[in-house]
PDB file of C-alpha atoms in Angstrom:
ATOM      1  CA  UNK A  21     -37.760  17.014 -10.271  1.00  0.00           C
ATOM      2  CA  UNK A  22     -35.030  19.233 -11.919  1.00  0.00           C
ATOM      3  CA  UNK A  23     -34.839  20.170 -15.434  1.00  0.00           C
ATOM      4  CA  UNK A  24     -31.711  19.021 -17.297  1.00  0.00           C
ATOM      5  CA  UNK A  25     -29.053  20.995 -16.857  1.00  0.00           C
ATOM      6  CA  UNK A  26     -29.961  22.386 -13.670  1.00  0.00           C
ATOM      7  CA  UNK A  27     -27.294  21.920 -11.459  1.00  0.00           C
ATOM      8  CA  UNK A  28     -24.524  23.001 -14.292  1.00  0.00           C
ATOM      9  CA  UNK A  29     -26.127  25.755 -14.217  1.00  0.00           C
ATOM     10  CA  UNK A  30     -27.100  26.706 -10.689  1.00  0.00           C
ATOM     11  CA  UNK A  31     -22.733  25.491 -10.273  1.00  0.00           C
ATOM     12  CA  UNK A  32     -22.039  28.527 -12.997  1.00  0.00           C
ATOM     13  CA  UNK A  33     -24.052  31.178 -10.880  1.00  0.00           C
ATOM     14  CA  UNK A  34     -22.891  29.894  -7.048  1.00  0.00           C
ATOM     15  CA  UNK A  35     -19.725  28.457  -7.819  1.00  0.00           C
ATOM     16  CA  UNK A  36     -18.242  27.107  -4.185  1.00  0.00           C
ATOM     17  CA  UNK A  37     -21.945  25.273  -3.799  1.00  0.00           C
ATOM     18  CA  UNK A  38     -21.787  21.845  -3.872  1.00  0.00           C
ATOM     19  CA  UNK A  39     -23.917  20.098  -6.747  1.00  0.00           C
ATOM     20  CA  UNK A  40     -27.964  19.724  -5.438  1.00  0.00           C
ATOM     21  CA  UNK A  41     -27.510  15.865  -5.230  1.00  0.00           C
ATOM     22  CA  UNK A  42     -25.786  12.928  -6.474  1.00  0.00           C
ATOM     23  CA  UNK A  43     -26.540  10.066  -7.672  1.00  0.00           C
ATOM     24  CA  UNK A  44     -25.376   6.557  -5.816  1.00  0.00           C
ATOM     25  CA  UNK A  45     -23.486   5.504  -8.154  1.00  0.00           C
ATOM     26  CA  UNK A  46     -21.290   8.278  -7.711  1.00  0.00           C
ATOM     27  CA  UNK A  47     -20.620   7.472  -4.434  1.00  0.00           C
ATOM     28  CA  UNK A  48     -17.625   6.094  -2.535  1.00  0.00           C
ATOM     29  CA  UNK A  49     -17.876   1.889  -1.858  1.00  0.00           C
ATOM     30  CA  UNK A  50     -17.608   0.996   1.587  1.00  0.00           C
ATOM     31  CA  UNK A  51     -14.299  -0.829   2.131  1.00  0.00           C
ATOM     32  CA  UNK A  52     -13.084  -3.868   3.013  1.00  0.00           C
ATOM     33  CA  UNK A  53      -9.818  -4.808   3.755  1.00  0.00           C
ATOM     34  CA  UNK A  54      -8.009  -8.114   1.920  1.00  0.00           C
ATOM     35  CA  UNK A  55      -4.338  -9.390   3.795  1.00  0.00           C
ATOM     36  CA  UNK A  56      -2.767 -10.911   1.201  1.00  0.00           C
ATOM     37  CA  UNK A  57      -3.492 -15.010   1.258  1.00  0.00           C
ATOM     38  CA  UNK A  58      -2.148 -17.256   3.643  1.00  0.00           C
ATOM     39  CA  UNK A  59      -0.358 -20.362   2.007  1.00  0.00           C
ATOM     40  CA  UNK A  60       0.301 -23.697   3.366  1.00  0.00           C
ATOM     41  CA  UNK A  61       4.560 -24.993   3.176  1.00  0.00           C
ATOM     42  CA  UNK A  62       3.012 -28.743   2.434  1.00  0.00           C
ATOM     43  CA  UNK A  63       1.336 -27.101  -0.418  1.00  0.00           C
ATOM     44  CA  UNK A  64       4.449 -28.254  -2.148  1.00  0.00           C
ATOM     45  CA  UNK A  65       4.474 -25.802  -4.750  1.00  0.00           C
ATOM     46  CA  UNK A  66       5.170 -21.501  -5.186  1.00  0.00           C
ATOM     47  CA  UNK A  67       3.908 -20.719  -1.894  1.00  0.00           C
ATOM     48  CA  UNK A  68       4.306 -16.970  -4.220  1.00  0.00           C
ATOM     49  CA  UNK A  69       2.715 -16.961  -6.923  1.00  0.00           C
ATOM     50  CA  UNK A  70      -0.508 -19.748  -4.742  1.00  0.00           C
ATOM     51  CA  UNK A  71      -1.078 -16.238  -2.728  1.00  0.00           C
ATOM     52  CA  UNK A  72      -1.342 -14.405  -5.203  1.00  0.00           C
ATOM     53  CA  UNK A  73      -3.627 -15.634  -7.247  1.00  0.00           C
ATOM     54  CA  UNK A  74      -5.578 -16.746  -4.197  1.00  0.00           C
ATOM     55  CA  UNK A  75      -4.974 -12.761  -2.537  1.00  0.00           C
ATOM     56  CA  UNK A  76      -6.364 -11.686  -6.500  1.00  0.00           C
ATOM     57  CA  UNK A  77      -9.744 -13.902  -6.426  1.00  0.00           C
ATOM     58  CA  UNK A  78     -10.473 -12.202  -2.415  1.00  0.00           C
ATOM     59  CA  UNK A  79      -9.894  -8.629  -3.734  1.00  0.00           C
ATOM     60  CA  UNK A  80     -12.987 -10.534  -6.966  1.00  0.00           C
ATOM     61  CA  UNK A  81     -15.332 -11.709  -4.330  1.00  0.00           C
ATOM     62  CA  UNK A  82     -15.396  -8.903  -2.368  1.00  0.00           C
ATOM     63  CA  UNK A  83     -15.801  -6.485  -5.772  1.00  0.00           C
ATOM     64  CA  UNK A  84     -18.478  -8.543  -6.506  1.00  0.00           C
ATOM     65  CA  UNK A  85     -20.188  -8.374  -3.518  1.00  0.00           C
ATOM     66  CA  UNK A  86     -20.041  -4.667  -4.031  1.00  0.00           C
ATOM     67  CA  UNK A  87     -17.829  -3.596  -1.960  1.00  0.00           C
ATOM     68  CA  UNK A  88     -13.754  -1.750  -3.278  1.00  0.00           C
ATOM     69  CA  UNK A  89     -11.144  -3.573  -1.870  1.00  0.00           C
ATOM     70  CA  UNK A  90      -7.772  -2.352  -0.051  1.00  0.00           C
ATOM     71  CA  UNK A  91      -4.856  -4.597   0.556  1.00  0.00           C
ATOM     72  CA  UNK A  92      -3.036  -5.617   3.368  1.00  0.00           C
ATOM     73  CA  UNK A  93       0.416  -6.531   3.197  1.00  0.00           C
ATOM     74  CA  UNK A  94      -0.165  -8.778   6.502  1.00  0.00           C
ATOM     75  CA  UNK A  95      -0.861 -12.512   4.972  1.00  0.00           C
ATOM     76  CA  UNK A  96      -3.751 -14.666   6.238  1.00  0.00           C
ATOM     77  CA  UNK A  97      -5.940 -14.712   9.420  1.00  0.00           C
ATOM     78  CA  UNK A  98      -4.397 -11.323  11.110  1.00  0.00           C
ATOM     79  CA  UNK A  99      -5.231 -11.160  14.757  1.00  0.00           C
ATOM     80  CA  UNK A 100      -8.111  -8.896  16.460  1.00  0.00           C
ATOM     81  CA  UNK A 101      -5.848  -5.980  16.357  1.00  0.00           C
ATOM     82  CA  UNK A 102      -3.724  -5.915  14.118  1.00  0.00           C
ATOM     83  CA  UNK A 103      -7.136  -6.034  12.373  1.00  0.00           C
ATOM     84  CA  UNK A 104      -8.182  -3.347  13.814  1.00  0.00           C
ATOM     85  CA  UNK A 105      -5.606  -0.998  13.309  1.00  0.00           C
ATOM     86  CA  UNK A 106      -5.374  -2.022   9.999  1.00  0.00           C
ATOM     87  CA  UNK A 107      -9.610  -1.648   9.049  1.00  0.00           C
ATOM     88  CA  UNK A 108      -9.047   2.131  11.095  1.00  0.00           C
ATOM     89  CA  UNK A 109      -6.642   3.183   8.687  1.00  0.00           C
ATOM     90  CA  UNK A 110      -8.507   2.244   5.950  1.00  0.00           C
ATOM     91  CA  UNK A 111     -11.560   3.235   7.159  1.00  0.00           C
ATOM     92  CA  UNK A 112     -13.288  -0.030   6.591  1.00  0.00           C
ATOM     93  CA  UNK A 113     -15.826  -1.840   8.648  1.00  0.00           C
ATOM     94  CA  UNK A 114     -14.541  -5.340   7.588  1.00  0.00           C
ATOM     95  CA  UNK A 115     -11.782  -6.897   6.752  1.00  0.00           C
ATOM     96  CA  UNK A 116     -11.394 -10.319   4.299  1.00  0.00           C
ATOM     97  CA  UNK A 117      -8.608 -13.043   4.573  1.00  0.00           C
ATOM     98  CA  UNK A 118      -8.076 -16.258   2.242  1.00  0.00           C
ATOM     99  CA  UNK A 119      -5.542 -18.963   4.180  1.00  0.00           C
ATOM    100  CA  UNK A 120      -5.256 -22.021   2.713  1.00  0.00           C
ATOM    101  CA  UNK A 121      -5.533 -24.912   4.420  1.00  0.00           C
ATOM    102  CA  UNK A 122      -5.271 -27.760   1.751  1.00  0.00           C
ATOM    103  CA  UNK A 123      -3.999 -27.548  -1.268  1.00  0.00           C
ATOM    104  CA  UNK A 124      -3.204 -30.547  -3.362  1.00  0.00           C
ATOM    105  CA  UNK A 125      -2.511 -31.672  -7.281  1.00  0.00           C
ATOM    106  CA  UNK A 126      -2.497 -34.393  -9.567  1.00  0.00           C
ATOM    107  CA  UNK A 127      -1.678 -35.590 -13.371  1.00  0.00           C
ATOM    108  CA  UNK A 128      -3.755 -37.723 -15.242  1.00  0.00           C
ATOM    109  CA  UNK A 129      -3.149 -36.493 -18.873  1.00  0.00           C
ATOM    110  CA  UNK A 130      -4.284 -33.000 -18.119  1.00  0.00           C
ATOM    111  CA  UNK A 131      -3.993 -31.083 -14.189  1.00  0.00           C
ATOM    112  CA  UNK A 132      -6.487 -31.478 -11.511  1.00  0.00           C
ATOM    113  CA  UNK A 133      -6.859 -30.155  -8.124  1.00  0.00           C
ATOM    114  CA  UNK A 134      -8.590 -30.255  -5.361  1.00  0.00           C
ATOM    115  CA  UNK A 135      -8.104 -27.216  -2.594  1.00  0.00           C
ATOM    116  CA  UNK A 136      -9.606 -25.827   1.232  1.00  0.00           C
ATOM    117  CA  UNK A 137      -8.780 -22.238   1.992  1.00  0.00           C
ATOM    118  CA  UNK A 138     -10.134 -21.225   5.325  1.00  0.00           C
ATOM    119  CA  UNK A 139     -12.426 -17.207   4.828  1.00  0.00           C
ATOM    120  CA  UNK A 140     -12.062 -15.509   7.364  1.00  0.00           C
ATOM    121  CA  UNK A 141     -14.043 -12.256   7.622  1.00  0.00           C
ATOM    122  CA  UNK A 142     -13.937  -9.414  10.729  1.00  0.00           C
ATOM    123  CA  UNK A 143     -15.616  -6.301  12.146  1.00  0.00           C
ATOM    124  CA  UNK A 144     -13.957  -3.513  12.531  1.00  0.00           C
ATOM    125  CA  UNK A 145     -13.275  -4.307  16.324  1.00  0.00           C
ATOM    126  CA  UNK A 146     -11.499  -7.123  14.815  1.00  0.00           C
ATOM    127  CA  UNK A 147     -14.011  -9.813  15.667  1.00  0.00           C
ATOM    128  CA  UNK A 148     -14.653 -12.526  13.424  1.00  0.00           C
ATOM    129  CA  UNK A 149     -17.950 -11.913  12.253  1.00  0.00           C
ATOM    130  CA  UNK A 150     -17.819 -15.307   9.699  1.00  0.00           C
ATOM    131  CA  UNK A 151     -14.618 -18.440   9.812  1.00  0.00           C
ATOM    132  CA  UNK A 152     -15.664 -21.224   7.644  1.00  0.00           C
ATOM    133  CA  UNK A 153     -13.505 -23.656   6.188  1.00  0.00           C
ATOM    134  CA  UNK A 154     -15.450 -24.246   2.503  1.00  0.00           C
ATOM    135  CA  UNK A 155     -13.326 -27.730   0.579  1.00  0.00           C
ATOM    136  CA  UNK A 156     -13.307 -28.413  -3.348  1.00  0.00           C
ATOM    137  CA  UNK A 157     -14.401 -30.462  -5.456  1.00  0.00           C
ATOM    138  CA  UNK A 158     -11.249 -31.755  -7.976  1.00  0.00           C
ATOM    139  CA  UNK A 159     -10.860 -28.818 -10.738  1.00  0.00           C
ATOM    140  CA  UNK A 160      -9.898 -30.109 -13.628  1.00  0.00           C
ATOM    141  CA  UNK A 161      -7.526 -28.203 -16.694  1.00  0.00           C
ATOM    142  CA  UNK A 162      -7.220 -27.646 -19.727  1.00  0.00           C
ATOM    143  CA  UNK A 163      -4.001 -29.014 -21.466  1.00  0.00           C
ATOM    144  CA  UNK A 164      -1.397 -26.139 -21.446  1.00  0.00           C
ATOM    145  CA  UNK A 165      -3.037 -25.015 -17.674  1.00  0.00           C
ATOM    146  CA  UNK A 166      -0.482 -24.362 -15.154  1.00  0.00           C
ATOM    147  CA  UNK A 167      -0.356 -24.260 -11.242  1.00  0.00           C
ATOM    148  CA  UNK A 168      -1.766 -21.337 -11.456  1.00  0.00           C
ATOM    149  CA  UNK A 169      -4.856 -21.930 -13.737  1.00  0.00           C
ATOM    150  CA  UNK A 170      -5.731 -24.269 -11.122  1.00  0.00           C
ATOM    151  CA  UNK A 171      -5.408 -22.421  -8.234  1.00  0.00           C
ATOM    152  CA  UNK A 172      -7.010 -18.829  -9.510  1.00  0.00           C
ATOM    153  CA  UNK A 173     -10.008 -22.684 -10.120  1.00  0.00           C
ATOM    154  CA  UNK A 174     -10.132 -23.412  -6.464  1.00  0.00           C
ATOM    155  CA  UNK A 175     -10.181 -20.273  -5.064  1.00  0.00           C
ATOM    156  CA  UNK A 176     -12.791 -18.841  -7.120  1.00  0.00           C
ATOM    157  CA  UNK A 177     -15.245 -22.109  -6.030  1.00  0.00           C
ATOM    158  CA  UNK A 178     -14.113 -21.360  -2.406  1.00  0.00           C
ATOM    159  CA  UNK A 179     -15.801 -17.726  -3.963  1.00  0.00           C
ATOM    160  CA  UNK A 180     -18.751 -18.791  -4.464  1.00  0.00           C
ATOM    161  CA  UNK A 181     -19.039 -21.218  -2.155  1.00  0.00           C
ATOM    162  CA  UNK A 182     -19.077 -19.184   0.648  1.00  0.00           C
ATOM    163  CA  UNK A 183     -20.771 -15.367  -1.672  1.00  0.00           C
ATOM    164  CA  UNK A 184     -24.201 -16.243  -0.371  1.00  0.00           C
ATOM    165  CA  UNK A 185     -23.076 -17.027   2.897  1.00  0.00           C
ATOM    166  CA  UNK A 186     -20.621 -13.368   3.429  1.00  0.00           C
ATOM    167  CA  UNK A 187     -24.069 -11.496   1.652  1.00  0.00           C
ATOM    168  CA  UNK A 188     -25.914 -12.688   4.670  1.00  0.00           C
ATOM    169  CA  UNK A 189     -23.671 -11.234   7.041  1.00  0.00           C
ATOM    170  CA  UNK A 190     -22.206  -8.259   5.247  1.00  0.00           C
ATOM    171  CA  UNK A 191     -24.678  -5.314   4.911  1.00  0.00           C
ATOM    172  CA  UNK A 192     -25.727  -3.720   1.964  1.00  0.00           C
ATOM    173  CA  UNK A 193     -22.497  -2.286   0.274  1.00  0.00           C
ATOM    174  CA  UNK A 194     -23.944  -0.145  -3.595  1.00  0.00           C
ATOM    175  CA  UNK A 195     -27.830   0.675  -2.596  1.00  0.00           C
ATOM    176  CA  UNK A 196     -29.487   1.655  -6.041  1.00  0.00           C
ATOM    177  CA  UNK A 197     -31.245   5.493  -6.443  1.00  0.00           C
TER     178      UNK A 197
END
């Protein structure tokens, strides 16, 4: 074990030498490319809002899994070639796509919604490593909640559903020192 401050003293004496060790928490987290969420025309609401909110929840899932999210402008589940190119450009081993396949809203004094989202994890070769459709129960908003809040509730519930399965497929992103 080194004395406290030894790395700083060594750096002053030998400025071209890197510090002796870097803590695992200081190392950059591996990246996962997040493809912009696709939305069906039948969703009956603001498609851009649905895509934006769902993409934001996909990014939150990637970060919750211990990875760094890199956004790609491609919408939906990419072709194998497109996925491989985007992952290579981002130096990422995996890509994640959320595609909203069904979303319905209802009103009974408060806004409620049900959703179905296809979640696809692709590897560096563009091939699917995980491909599932997750369906939510009815999510119920509070008084005053707008459609974007309900879209978030649906996407967050889907993230909760698929997170354990994604952890089984993905290597550990951040290791403890």
